[in-house]
Coordinates of C-alpha atoms and ligand atoms in Angstrom, one line a residue:
M851 CA -116.6 -118.2 -59.3
A852 CA -117.1 -114.9 -58.4
G853 CA -120.3 -113.1 -59.9
H854 CA -122.6 -116.0 -58.9
R855 CA -125.5 -115.1 -56.6
A856 CA -126.9 -117.6 -54.1
A857 CA -129.9 -117.7 -51.8
V858 CA -129.8 -119.8 -48.7
V859 CA -133.4 -120.6 -47.3
G860 CA -132.9 -120.9 -43.5
S861 CA -130.1 -120.1 -41.2
G862 CA -129.5 -123.2 -39.0
P863 CA -125.9 -124.4 -38.7
N864 CA -126.0 -126.0 -42.0
G865 CA -127.6 -123.1 -43.8
L866 CA -124.9 -120.8 -42.4
T867 CA -122.1 -123.0 -43.1
A868 CA -123.2 -123.4 -46.7
A869 CA -123.6 -119.8 -46.9
C870 CA -120.0 -119.2 -45.5
V871 CA -118.3 -121.6 -47.9
L872 CA -120.0 -119.8 -50.9
A873 CA -119.4 -116.2 -49.5
R874 CA -115.5 -117.1 -49.0
A875 CA -115.5 -118.4 -52.5
G876 CA -116.5 -114.9 -53.7
W877 CA -120.2 -115.5 -54.0
E878 CA -122.9 -112.9 -53.4
V879 CA -124.9 -114.8 -50.7
T880 CA -128.2 -113.7 -48.9
V881 CA -129.7 -116.1 -46.1
Y882 CA -133.4 -115.7 -45.6
E883 CA -134.6 -116.7 -42.1
T884 CA -138.2 -116.7 -40.9
A885 CA -137.3 -116.2 -37.3
D886 CA -136.1 -113.0 -35.9
A887 CA -132.7 -114.1 -35.2
P888 CA -130.5 -116.5 -37.1
G889 CA -129.3 -120.1 -35.8
G890 CA -132.2 -122.5 -36.1
A891 CA -132.0 -125.2 -33.6
L892 CA -128.5 -123.8 -32.4
R893 CA -129.6 -120.6 -30.8
S894 CA -129.5 -119.6 -27.3
A895 CA -132.0 -117.2 -25.5
E896 CA -132.7 -115.8 -22.0
V897 CA -136.2 -117.6 -21.8
L898 CA -135.7 -118.2 -18.0
G899 CA -134.8 -114.7 -17.1
D900 CA -132.1 -112.0 -17.7
G901 CA -128.7 -113.3 -17.6
V902 CA -129.9 -117.0 -17.9
I903 CA -128.7 -118.4 -21.1
S904 CA -130.7 -121.6 -22.4
D905 CA -129.9 -123.4 -25.5
L906 CA -132.9 -123.6 -27.5
G907 CA -131.8 -126.7 -29.4
A908 CA -128.5 -128.3 -29.4
S909 CA -126.4 -127.9 -26.4
V910 CA -123.9 -130.6 -26.4
H911 CA -121.3 -130.9 -29.4
P912 CA -119.7 -134.3 -29.6
F913 CA -119.5 -133.7 -33.4
G914 CA -119.4 -130.1 -33.4
V915 CA -115.9 -130.0 -31.6
G916 CA -113.4 -130.8 -34.4
S917 CA -116.2 -130.8 -37.2
P918 CA -114.2 -130.5 -40.4
A919 CA -116.7 -127.9 -41.5
F920 CA -116.1 -125.7 -38.4
E921 CA -112.4 -126.2 -38.5
D922 CA -112.4 -125.2 -42.1
L923 CA -114.0 -121.9 -41.4
R924 CA -111.7 -121.3 -38.4
L925 CA -114.5 -120.5 -36.0
A926 CA -112.1 -120.5 -33.1
E927 CA -110.7 -117.1 -34.7
R928 CA -114.5 -115.9 -34.5
G929 CA -114.7 -116.4 -30.7
L930 CA -115.9 -120.1 -30.4
S931 CA -114.5 -122.0 -27.6
W932 CA -115.4 -125.4 -26.1
A933 CA -115.8 -126.0 -22.5
H934 CA -115.5 -129.7 -21.5
P935 CA -117.2 -131.0 -18.4
E936 CA -115.0 -133.5 -16.2
I937 CA -117.1 -136.4 -17.5
P938 CA -118.8 -136.4 -20.9
A939 CA -121.9 -138.5 -19.9
A940 CA -123.6 -140.3 -17.0
H941 CA -126.3 -142.9 -17.3
T942 CA -128.4 -143.0 -14.0
L943 CA -129.1 -146.6 -12.5
D944 CA -131.8 -147.6 -10.3
D945 CA -130.3 -148.2 -6.8
E946 CA -126.7 -147.9 -7.8
P947 CA -124.2 -145.4 -8.8
P948 CA -124.3 -144.1 -12.6
A949 CA -122.5 -145.7 -15.3
L950 CA -119.9 -143.2 -16.6
L951 CA -118.5 -142.4 -20.0
H952 CA -115.3 -140.9 -19.1
S953 CA -112.8 -139.3 -21.4
S954 CA -110.5 -142.2 -21.0
L955 CA -111.4 -145.4 -22.7
E956 CA -109.4 -147.3 -20.2
Q957 CA -111.1 -145.7 -17.0
T958 CA -114.4 -146.2 -18.6
A959 CA -113.6 -149.9 -19.3
A960 CA -112.0 -150.5 -16.1
E961 CA -115.3 -149.2 -14.3
L962 CA -117.4 -151.7 -16.2
G963 CA -115.7 -154.6 -14.5
V964 CA -116.3 -158.0 -16.3
D965 CA -117.3 -156.0 -19.4
H966 CA -113.8 -154.4 -19.7
D967 CA -112.6 -156.2 -22.6
A968 CA -116.0 -156.0 -24.4
W969 CA -116.1 -152.2 -24.1
R970 CA -112.6 -152.0 -25.4
R971 CA -113.2 -154.5 -28.3
L972 CA -116.2 -152.6 -29.3
I973 CA -115.3 -148.9 -29.0
G974 CA -111.4 -149.1 -29.1
P975 CA -110.6 -149.6 -32.6
V976 CA -113.0 -146.7 -33.5
V977 CA -111.3 -144.4 -31.1
A978 CA -107.9 -145.5 -32.5
H979 CA -109.0 -144.6 -35.9
W980 CA -111.2 -141.7 -34.9
E981 CA -110.3 -139.1 -37.6
E982 CA -110.7 -141.6 -40.5
V983 CA -114.0 -142.9 -39.2
R984 CA -115.4 -139.4 -38.6
R985 CA -114.6 -138.1 -41.9
A986 CA -116.0 -141.3 -43.7
A987 CA -119.1 -141.1 -41.5
M988 CA -119.6 -137.4 -42.4
A989 CA -119.4 -137.9 -46.2
P990 CA -122.2 -139.0 -48.1
P991 CA -122.6 -142.7 -47.8
L992 CA -122.8 -143.7 -51.8
R993 CA -119.7 -141.6 -52.7
T994 CA -116.7 -143.6 -53.1
F995 CA -114.4 -140.4 -52.3
G996 CA -114.6 -138.5 -49.0
H997 CA -115.1 -134.8 -49.3
R998 CA -111.4 -134.3 -48.8
S999 CA -109.2 -135.3 -51.6
E1000 CA -106.7 -137.3 -49.4
D1001 CA -109.3 -139.8 -48.7
S1002 CA -108.7 -142.6 -51.0
V1003 CA -111.5 -145.2 -51.8
V1004 CA -109.2 -147.7 -49.7
A1005 CA -109.0 -145.5 -46.7
R1006 CA -112.4 -144.7 -46.6
G1007 CA -113.7 -148.2 -47.2
A1008 CA -111.5 -149.3 -44.4
A1009 CA -112.8 -146.6 -42.0
L1010 CA -116.4 -147.5 -42.9
A1011 CA -115.7 -151.2 -42.4
R1012 CA -114.2 -150.4 -38.9
L1013 CA -117.5 -148.9 -38.0
G1014 CA -119.6 -151.0 -39.9
L1015 CA -118.4 -154.1 -38.3
R1016 CA -119.5 -152.8 -35.0
G1017 CA -122.2 -150.5 -35.8
A1018 CA -124.2 -152.4 -38.5
W1019 CA -126.3 -154.4 -35.9
P1020 CA -129.6 -153.5 -34.1
A1021 CA -128.5 -152.0 -30.5
D1022 CA -130.6 -154.9 -29.0
V1023 CA -128.1 -157.3 -30.5
A1024 CA -124.9 -155.4 -29.8
A1025 CA -125.9 -155.1 -26.1
R1026 CA -125.5 -158.8 -25.8
L1027 CA -121.8 -158.4 -26.2
F1028 CA -122.1 -157.1 -22.7
R1029 CA -122.6 -159.2 -19.6
T1030 CA -123.6 -156.5 -17.1
P1031 CA -126.9 -154.3 -17.0
R1032 CA -124.5 -151.4 -16.3
A1033 CA -122.5 -151.6 -19.5
R1034 CA -125.8 -152.3 -21.6
A1035 CA -127.4 -149.4 -20.0
L1036 CA -124.4 -147.0 -20.7
F1037 CA -124.4 -148.3 -24.3
A1038 CA -128.3 -147.9 -24.6
G1039 CA -128.3 -144.4 -23.6
M1040 CA -125.9 -143.5 -26.4
A1041 CA -127.7 -145.7 -29.0
A1042 CA -131.0 -144.0 -28.2
H1043 CA -129.6 -140.6 -29.7
S1044 CA -130.7 -142.4 -33.0
T1045 CA -134.7 -142.2 -32.1
V1046 CA -134.8 -145.4 -34.0
P1047 CA -136.2 -148.6 -32.2
F1048 CA -133.2 -150.8 -31.1
S1049 CA -134.4 -153.8 -33.2
H1050 CA -133.4 -151.9 -36.4
P1051 CA -130.1 -152.5 -38.0
L1052 CA -127.4 -149.5 -37.7
T1053 CA -128.6 -148.5 -34.1
A1054 CA -125.6 -150.1 -32.6
A1055 CA -123.7 -147.3 -34.8
F1056 CA -125.0 -144.4 -32.5
G1057 CA -123.8 -146.1 -29.3
V1058 CA -120.4 -146.9 -31.1
L1059 CA -120.0 -143.3 -32.4
F1060 CA -121.3 -141.4 -29.3
G1061 CA -119.1 -143.7 -27.2
A1062 CA -115.9 -143.2 -29.2
A1063 CA -116.5 -139.5 -29.5
G1064 CA -116.6 -139.4 -25.8
H1065 CA -113.1 -140.9 -25.8
A1066 CA -111.6 -139.2 -28.8
T1067 CA -112.9 -135.6 -28.4
G1068 CA -115.1 -135.4 -25.6
W1069 CA -119.0 -134.2 -25.5
P1070 CA -118.1 -130.3 -24.8
V1071 CA -120.4 -127.2 -24.7
A1072 CA -119.8 -123.9 -26.4
R1073 CA -118.6 -121.3 -23.9
G1074 CA -121.5 -118.9 -23.5
G1075 CA -124.2 -121.0 -25.1
S1076 CA -124.5 -122.8 -28.5
Q1077 CA -125.3 -119.2 -29.9
A1078 CA -121.4 -118.5 -29.7
I1079 CA -121.4 -121.1 -32.6
V1080 CA -124.1 -119.1 -34.5
D1081 CA -122.3 -115.9 -33.8
A1082 CA -119.0 -117.2 -35.1
L1083 CA -120.7 -118.4 -38.5
T1084 CA -122.5 -115.1 -38.8
G1085 CA -119.4 -113.2 -38.2
E1086 CA -117.5 -115.4 -40.9
L1087 CA -120.3 -114.9 -43.3
E1088 CA -120.7 -111.0 -42.8
H1089 CA -116.8 -110.8 -43.2
H1090 CA -116.9 -112.1 -46.6
G1091 CA -119.8 -109.9 -47.6
G1092 CA -122.8 -112.3 -47.0
R1093 CA -126.1 -111.0 -45.6
I1094 CA -128.9 -112.3 -43.4
E1095 CA -132.3 -111.2 -43.7
T1096 CA -134.3 -112.3 -40.6
G1097 CA -138.0 -112.1 -40.3
F1098 CA -138.4 -113.1 -43.8
E1099 CA -140.2 -116.5 -44.5
V1100 CA -139.6 -118.0 -48.1
T1101 CA -142.7 -119.2 -49.5
G1102 CA -141.9 -119.8 -53.2
V1103 CA -139.0 -120.4 -55.6
R1104 CA -139.8 -120.3 -59.3
R1105 CA -137.7 -120.1 -62.7
A1106 CA -137.5 -116.8 -64.3
P1107 CA -139.0 -116.6 -67.7
G1108 CA -137.5 -116.4 -71.0
R1109 CA -133.9 -116.1 -71.5
L1110 CA -133.4 -115.9 -67.8
R1111 CA -134.3 -119.5 -67.2
R1112 CA -131.3 -120.4 -65.4
T1113 CA -132.3 -117.8 -62.8
H1114 CA -134.5 -118.7 -59.8
L1115 CA -136.8 -116.0 -58.2
I1116 CA -137.3 -116.1 -54.4
S1117 CA -140.5 -114.9 -53.1
G1118 CA -141.5 -114.6 -49.5
R1119 CA -143.3 -112.7 -46.7
R1120 CA -141.6 -110.1 -44.4
R1121 CA -142.9 -109.2 -40.8
G1122 CA -144.4 -105.9 -41.5
P1123 CA -144.4 -103.0 -38.9
G1124 CA -147.7 -103.9 -37.2
G1125 CA -146.5 -107.7 -37.1
G1126 CA -148.4 -108.6 -40.0
R1127 CA -146.8 -110.2 -43.0
A1128 CA -146.4 -108.6 -46.5
V1129 CA -145.5 -110.4 -49.8
V1130 CA -142.3 -109.1 -50.8
A1131 CA -140.8 -108.3 -54.1
E1132 CA -139.0 -111.3 -55.8
E1133 CA -135.2 -111.6 -55.8
A1134 CA -133.2 -113.2 -58.7
V1135 CA -130.3 -115.8 -57.8
D1136 CA -128.4 -118.3 -59.6
V1137 CA -128.4 -121.1 -56.9
V1138 CA -130.9 -121.6 -54.1
L1139 CA -129.6 -124.0 -51.1
C1140 CA -132.5 -125.0 -49.0
D1141 CA -132.0 -125.6 -45.2
L1142 CA -135.2 -127.3 -45.1
T1143 CA -136.7 -130.7 -44.6
P1144 CA -138.8 -132.6 -47.4
T1145 CA -142.2 -131.5 -46.1
Q1146 CA -141.3 -127.9 -46.4
L1147 CA -139.6 -128.3 -49.6
L1148 CA -142.8 -129.7 -51.1
R1149 CA -144.7 -126.5 -49.9
L1150 CA -142.7 -124.0 -51.7
D1151 CA -144.9 -122.3 -54.4
G1152 CA -143.8 -122.8 -57.9
L1153 CA -140.9 -125.0 -57.3
E1154 CA -140.6 -127.9 -60.1
L1155 CA -139.1 -131.0 -58.9
P1156 CA -138.8 -134.0 -60.8
S1157 CA -141.5 -136.6 -60.1
R1158 CA -139.1 -139.4 -58.9
Y1159 CA -137.6 -136.8 -56.5
R1160 CA -141.0 -135.6 -55.2
H1161 CA -142.0 -139.2 -54.7
A1162 CA -139.0 -139.7 -52.5
L1163 CA -139.8 -136.5 -50.5
R1164 CA -143.5 -137.7 -49.9
R1165 CA -142.5 -141.1 -48.5
W1166 CA -139.9 -139.3 -46.0
T1167 CA -140.7 -140.3 -42.4
Y1168 CA -139.7 -138.2 -39.4
G1169 CA -140.2 -140.5 -36.4
P1170 CA -140.4 -139.8 -32.7
A1171 CA -140.6 -136.2 -31.3
I1172 CA -139.3 -134.8 -28.1
V1173 CA -140.9 -132.9 -25.4
K1174 CA -138.3 -130.4 -23.7
V1175 CA -138.1 -128.7 -20.5
D1176 CA -135.8 -125.9 -19.5
Y1177 CA -134.8 -125.5 -16.0
L1178 CA -133.0 -122.8 -13.7
I1179 CA -131.7 -124.6 -10.7
D1180 CA -130.7 -123.1 -7.4
G1181 CA -127.2 -124.4 -6.9
T1182 CA -126.9 -127.6 -9.0
I1183 CA -129.3 -130.7 -9.4
P1184 CA -129.0 -132.5 -6.0
W1185 CA -128.2 -135.9 -7.7
A1186 CA -128.4 -138.8 -5.4
H1187 CA -124.8 -139.6 -6.7
P1188 CA -122.4 -136.8 -6.9
D1189 CA -120.6 -138.3 -10.0
T1190 CA -123.7 -137.5 -11.9
A1191 CA -123.1 -133.7 -11.3
R1192 CA -119.8 -133.9 -13.0
A1193 CA -121.0 -135.0 -16.2
G1194 CA -122.2 -132.6 -19.0
T1195 CA -124.9 -135.1 -20.3
V1196 CA -127.0 -137.3 -18.4
H1197 CA -129.3 -140.2 -19.7
L1198 CA -132.1 -141.3 -17.6
G1199 CA -134.9 -143.9 -18.2
G1200 CA -133.6 -147.2 -16.8
S1201 CA -132.1 -150.3 -18.2
H1202 CA -131.2 -151.3 -21.6
A1203 CA -134.6 -153.3 -21.8
Q1204 CA -136.6 -150.5 -20.4
I1205 CA -135.0 -147.9 -23.0
S1206 CA -135.5 -150.3 -26.0
A1207 CA -139.1 -150.7 -24.8
S1208 CA -139.9 -147.1 -24.4
E1209 CA -138.1 -146.4 -27.7
A1210 CA -140.1 -148.9 -29.5
A1211 CA -143.3 -147.4 -27.9
A1212 CA -142.5 -143.8 -29.1
A1213 CA -141.9 -145.1 -32.6
R1214 CA -145.4 -147.0 -32.4
G1215 CA -147.1 -143.6 -31.3
V1216 CA -147.5 -144.7 -27.6
L1217 CA -146.0 -142.5 -24.7
S1218 CA -144.4 -144.7 -22.2
G1219 CA -144.9 -144.5 -18.8
R1220 CA -141.1 -144.0 -18.2
P1221 CA -139.7 -142.6 -21.5
Y1222 CA -135.9 -142.3 -22.2
V1223 CA -134.7 -138.7 -20.9
L1224 CA -131.6 -137.0 -22.4
L1225 CA -130.3 -134.1 -19.8
T1226 CA -127.7 -131.5 -20.4
Q1227 CA -126.2 -129.4 -17.6
P1228 CA -123.9 -127.1 -19.5
S1229 CA -123.2 -125.0 -16.2
A1230 CA -121.2 -128.5 -15.2
A1231 CA -118.5 -127.1 -17.7
D1232 CA -119.4 -123.2 -18.3
D1233 CA -120.3 -121.3 -15.4
S1234 CA -121.1 -118.1 -17.8
R1235 CA -124.7 -119.4 -18.3
A1236 CA -126.5 -118.4 -15.2
P1237 CA -126.0 -116.0 -12.2
A1238 CA -123.4 -117.1 -9.6
G1239 CA -125.1 -119.9 -7.4
Q1240 CA -127.5 -121.1 -10.0
S1241 CA -127.2 -123.5 -13.0
V1242 CA -129.1 -124.1 -16.2
V1243 CA -130.1 -127.3 -17.4
W1244 CA -132.5 -128.8 -20.3
A1245 CA -134.0 -132.3 -20.6
Y1246 CA -136.0 -133.8 -23.2
A1247 CA -137.9 -137.1 -23.5
H1248 CA -138.5 -139.1 -26.8
V1249 CA -142.3 -139.1 -27.3
P1250 CA -144.7 -140.1 -30.2
H1251 CA -144.6 -137.9 -33.4
G1252 CA -146.6 -134.8 -32.9
L1253 CA -147.9 -135.6 -29.3
E1254 CA -150.1 -132.8 -28.1
G1255 CA -152.5 -131.4 -25.4
P1256 CA -152.5 -133.2 -22.0
A1257 CA -150.3 -136.1 -23.2
A1258 CA -147.5 -133.6 -24.2
Q1259 CA -148.0 -132.0 -20.6
R1260 CA -147.9 -135.3 -19.0
A1261 CA -144.5 -136.1 -20.9
A1262 CA -143.1 -132.9 -19.4
E1263 CA -144.1 -134.0 -15.8
L1264 CA -142.6 -137.5 -16.6
I1265 CA -139.3 -135.7 -17.2
D1266 CA -139.7 -134.0 -13.7
A1267 CA -140.4 -137.2 -12.2
E1268 CA -137.4 -139.2 -13.7
I1269 CA -135.2 -136.4 -12.5
A1270 CA -136.5 -136.3 -9.1
V1271 CA -136.4 -140.0 -8.7
N1272 CA -132.6 -139.7 -9.2
A1273 CA -132.1 -136.5 -7.4
P1274 CA -134.3 -136.1 -4.1
G1275 CA -134.9 -132.4 -3.5
F1276 CA -134.9 -131.7 -7.4
R1277 CA -138.4 -130.1 -7.4
E1278 CA -137.5 -127.7 -4.5
A1279 CA -134.3 -126.7 -6.3
V1280 CA -136.1 -125.5 -9.6
L1281 CA -136.3 -121.7 -9.6
A1282 CA -137.7 -121.3 -13.1
R1283 CA -139.2 -123.9 -15.7
Q1284 CA -140.4 -123.9 -19.2
A1285 CA -141.7 -126.9 -21.1
W1286 CA -141.9 -126.9 -24.8
T1287 CA -144.5 -129.4 -26.6
P1288 CA -143.8 -130.6 -30.1
Q1289 CA -146.1 -127.9 -31.5
D1290 CA -144.2 -125.2 -29.6
L1291 CA -140.9 -126.6 -31.0
E1292 CA -142.3 -126.6 -34.6
S1293 CA -143.8 -123.1 -34.2
M1294 CA -140.3 -121.8 -33.1
N1295 CA -138.8 -123.8 -36.1
A1296 CA -140.6 -125.1 -38.9
N1297 CA -137.8 -127.7 -39.5
L1298 CA -138.7 -129.6 -36.3
V1299 CA -141.5 -131.2 -38.1
G1300 CA -144.0 -132.5 -35.5
G1301 CA -141.4 -132.0 -32.7
T1302 CA -138.7 -134.2 -34.3
I1303 CA -135.1 -132.8 -34.1
S1304 CA -133.0 -134.7 -36.7
G1305 CA -134.6 -133.8 -40.0
G1306 CA -135.9 -137.4 -40.5
M1307 CA -135.4 -140.7 -38.9
P1308 CA -132.0 -142.4 -39.8
T1309 CA -133.3 -145.9 -40.7
V1310 CA -131.3 -147.8 -43.0
R1311 CA -133.3 -146.6 -46.0
Q1312 CA -133.1 -143.0 -44.9
F1313 CA -129.4 -143.3 -44.1
V1314 CA -128.5 -144.4 -47.7
A1315 CA -131.3 -142.5 -49.4
R1316 CA -131.3 -139.2 -47.7
P1317 CA -133.5 -137.8 -48.9
A1318 CA -133.4 -139.7 -52.3
L1319 CA -131.2 -142.4 -53.4
S1320 CA -128.3 -140.6 -55.4
L1321 CA -124.6 -140.3 -55.7
Q1322 CA -125.3 -136.5 -55.2
P1323 CA -127.8 -136.4 -52.5
Y1324 CA -127.7 -132.5 -52.1
R1325 CA -129.0 -132.1 -55.6
T1326 CA -132.6 -131.9 -55.9
G1327 CA -132.8 -132.7 -59.7
T1328 CA -133.9 -129.3 -60.6
E1329 CA -131.0 -127.2 -61.9
G1330 CA -129.8 -124.7 -59.3
I1331 CA -131.9 -125.9 -56.3
W1332 CA -129.9 -127.7 -53.6
L1333 CA -130.8 -129.3 -50.3
C1334 CA -128.3 -128.7 -47.5
S1335 CA -130.3 -129.6 -44.3
S1336 CA -130.0 -132.4 -41.7
S1337 CA -132.5 -134.3 -44.1
T1338 CA -129.2 -134.9 -46.2
P1339 CA -126.0 -136.7 -45.1
P1340 CA -124.8 -137.0 -42.7
G1341 CA -128.0 -136.4 -40.9
G1342 CA -129.0 -134.6 -37.6
G1343 CA -126.4 -132.8 -35.3
A1344 CA -124.9 -129.4 -35.0
H1345 CA -121.6 -130.0 -36.9
G1346 CA -122.5 -128.0 -40.2
M1347 CA -121.3 -130.9 -42.3
N1348 CA -124.6 -131.0 -44.4
G1349 CA -124.1 -127.4 -45.3
H1350 CA -120.4 -127.9 -45.9
N1351 CA -120.8 -130.8 -48.2
A1352 CA -123.5 -129.3 -50.1
A1353 CA -121.8 -126.0 -50.9
Q1354 CA -118.7 -128.1 -51.9
A1355 CA -120.9 -129.8 -54.3
V1356 CA -122.3 -126.6 -55.5
L1357 CA -118.7 -125.3 -56.1
R1358 CA -117.7 -128.5 -57.8
A1359 CA -120.8 -128.3 -60.1
L1360 CA -120.3 -124.7 -61.1
G1361 CA -116.4 -125.0 -61.2
Ligands
LIG1982 C1 -134.2 -129.3 -28.5 C2 -133.3 -129.8 -29.5 C3 -131.9 -130.2 -29.0 C4 -131.0 -130.8 -29.7 N1 -129.5 -131.2 -29.1 C5 -128.6 -131.4 -29.9 C6 -127.6 -131.5 -29.3 O1 -127.3 -131.5 -28.0 N2 -126.4 -131.7 -30.1 C7 -126.5 -131.8 -31.5 O2 -125.4 -132.0 -32.2 N3 -127.7 -131.7 -32.0 C8 -128.7 -131.4 -31.3 N4 -129.9 -131.3 -31.9 C9 -130.1 -131.2 -33.3 C10 -129.4 -130.2 -34.2 O3 -129.8 -128.9 -33.5 C11 -130.0 -130.1 -35.6 O4 -129.6 -131.3 -36.1 C12 -129.5 -129.0 -36.5 O5 -129.7 -127.7 -35.7 C13 -130.0 -129.0 -37.9 O6 -129.4 -127.9 -38.5 P1 -130.1 -127.3 -39.9 O7 -129.2 -126.4 -40.3 O8 -130.2 -128.6 -40.7 O9 -131.7 -127.0 -39.3 P2 -132.1 -125.9 -38.2 O10 -131.2 -125.8 -37.3 O11 -133.5 -126.6 -37.9 O12 -132.4 -124.5 -38.8 C14 -133.5 -124.4 -40.1 C15 -133.8 -122.9 -40.0 O13 -134.6 -122.7 -41.3 C16 -135.5 -121.8 -41.0 N5 -136.6 -122.0 -41.8 C17 -137.5 -123.0 -42.0 N6 -138.2 -122.7 -43.0 C18 -138.1 -121.5 -43.5 C19 -138.5 -120.7 -44.7 N7 -139.6 -121.2 -45.3 N8 -137.9 -119.5 -44.8 C20 -136.8 -119.0 -44.1 N9 -136.4 -119.7 -43.1 C21 -136.9 -121.0 -42.8 C22 -136.0 -122.1 -39.7 O14 -136.4 -120.9 -38.9 C23 -134.5 -122.5 -39.0 O15 -133.9 -121.2 -38.3 C24 -131.1 -130.8 -31.1 C25 -132.3 -130.1 -31.6 C26 -133.2 -129.6 -30.9 C27 -134.5 -129.1 -31.4

């Protein structure tokens, strides 16, 4: 294996994970990153003031904790530690206490009253077989074998069947298993992580997986900020001799001429001393792994892709976007119900029916007057994020793709209003605030196309064909060019599994 050279384009969790796997196998690896710092949508920064650590993207890690990719890289030995809030998630309800997703399946079910048995029947079997289900869900769907050799076809099939029986339905249908608005709302808040309308098949799988993760592993944050995951990954990469070139935007990938045809030439722009960008000399590598989404892959100069693959990339849809607001709070959010303050994640936006309607509106391109809002309060688990007596929070709303101008500002105000309704005195407690429109997010990270955060909508088609129908979804069809971003299986989320699976596929192909 040693002697190979790889370039990784983009340093999100998937690019960094792929780079680590190859560097550990003895490859010479360079990661190219447009931004001034590595990490993509896993970075943290002091955007609200000195000593206030806000996560620019991912903050809560139900699938990062225990991720086979991160475990394999032993990130704990590089300083990563998880901090668990007392309660994984709360769902605020109008005029009554919130519905709570506890670590305990039994406690959660018990608090749902007449829906006790329904919750246990839907989520319990997945919790009982969590490791098998998670491994199966994180491998490419069309592969018969999991990425670990001990996964037999039968074991993987059984794990997928366990999830499929409960998750293949539309979330609107699965919600009918519950009799109370409380249980339906709790389920809806988790199913909405999909960003897919609840009338679509497979949306229930998000409710089941996020619920089961809460009971099996919790929904922790990374102590010190999600940046701690990035730092652990970069530490591992550099330990194995890998390099990261920040401030370098890759603009082209083309084959070397003549006898060197198996080599690829990377070209790009580096930020110059005056802030301008200069075209830089091309570097030759054997393999290129792209932590990019389809739109960006299609834009790379000189990249020859098979026409069938290009066609699949052109058909790719990204779905609804987000508008995000970061807050620094004096104390903690003054929630009307104190249990809400004990949760690391809070879902807002009303009942199952209201969330179902607002999610469908966002997908149709309409901003709902009451959008679904997902709020994280990492300070509930980790007191290192802000000076004593203060806490950090971010909240985002699902909005139409590419929403801009006054409508995007209005979406940010709707987030403020939704929190304030559930926490009287919230506005007075805000010490600092920064809103991010879809354009702001995409300017920060080109992968967040139109303000979307999961590399492409996980509809049934884009779950099976991610991004094209193939037993080898990480291959682009052009020799030496691979895709490793969240636009490949298993989709969005800061777990590094796309990068891990892609790098393992590269090693198998070249081994
Ligand atoms: C606001 C927000 C909140 C989120 N919350 C959560 C959460 O709580 N939990 C969770 O699990 N997930 C969450 N996610 C999703 C998660 O962050 C992403 O799914 C994950 O980061 C995807 O990783 P990636 O490596 O595929 O891409 P990214 O993290 O997007 O990284 C891609 C990188 O490639 C770089 N790049 C792009 N084009 C080029 C180029 N031409 N040349 C060089 N570099 C380039 C970008 O600058 C970027 O650094 C959130 C995302 C956002 C934006």
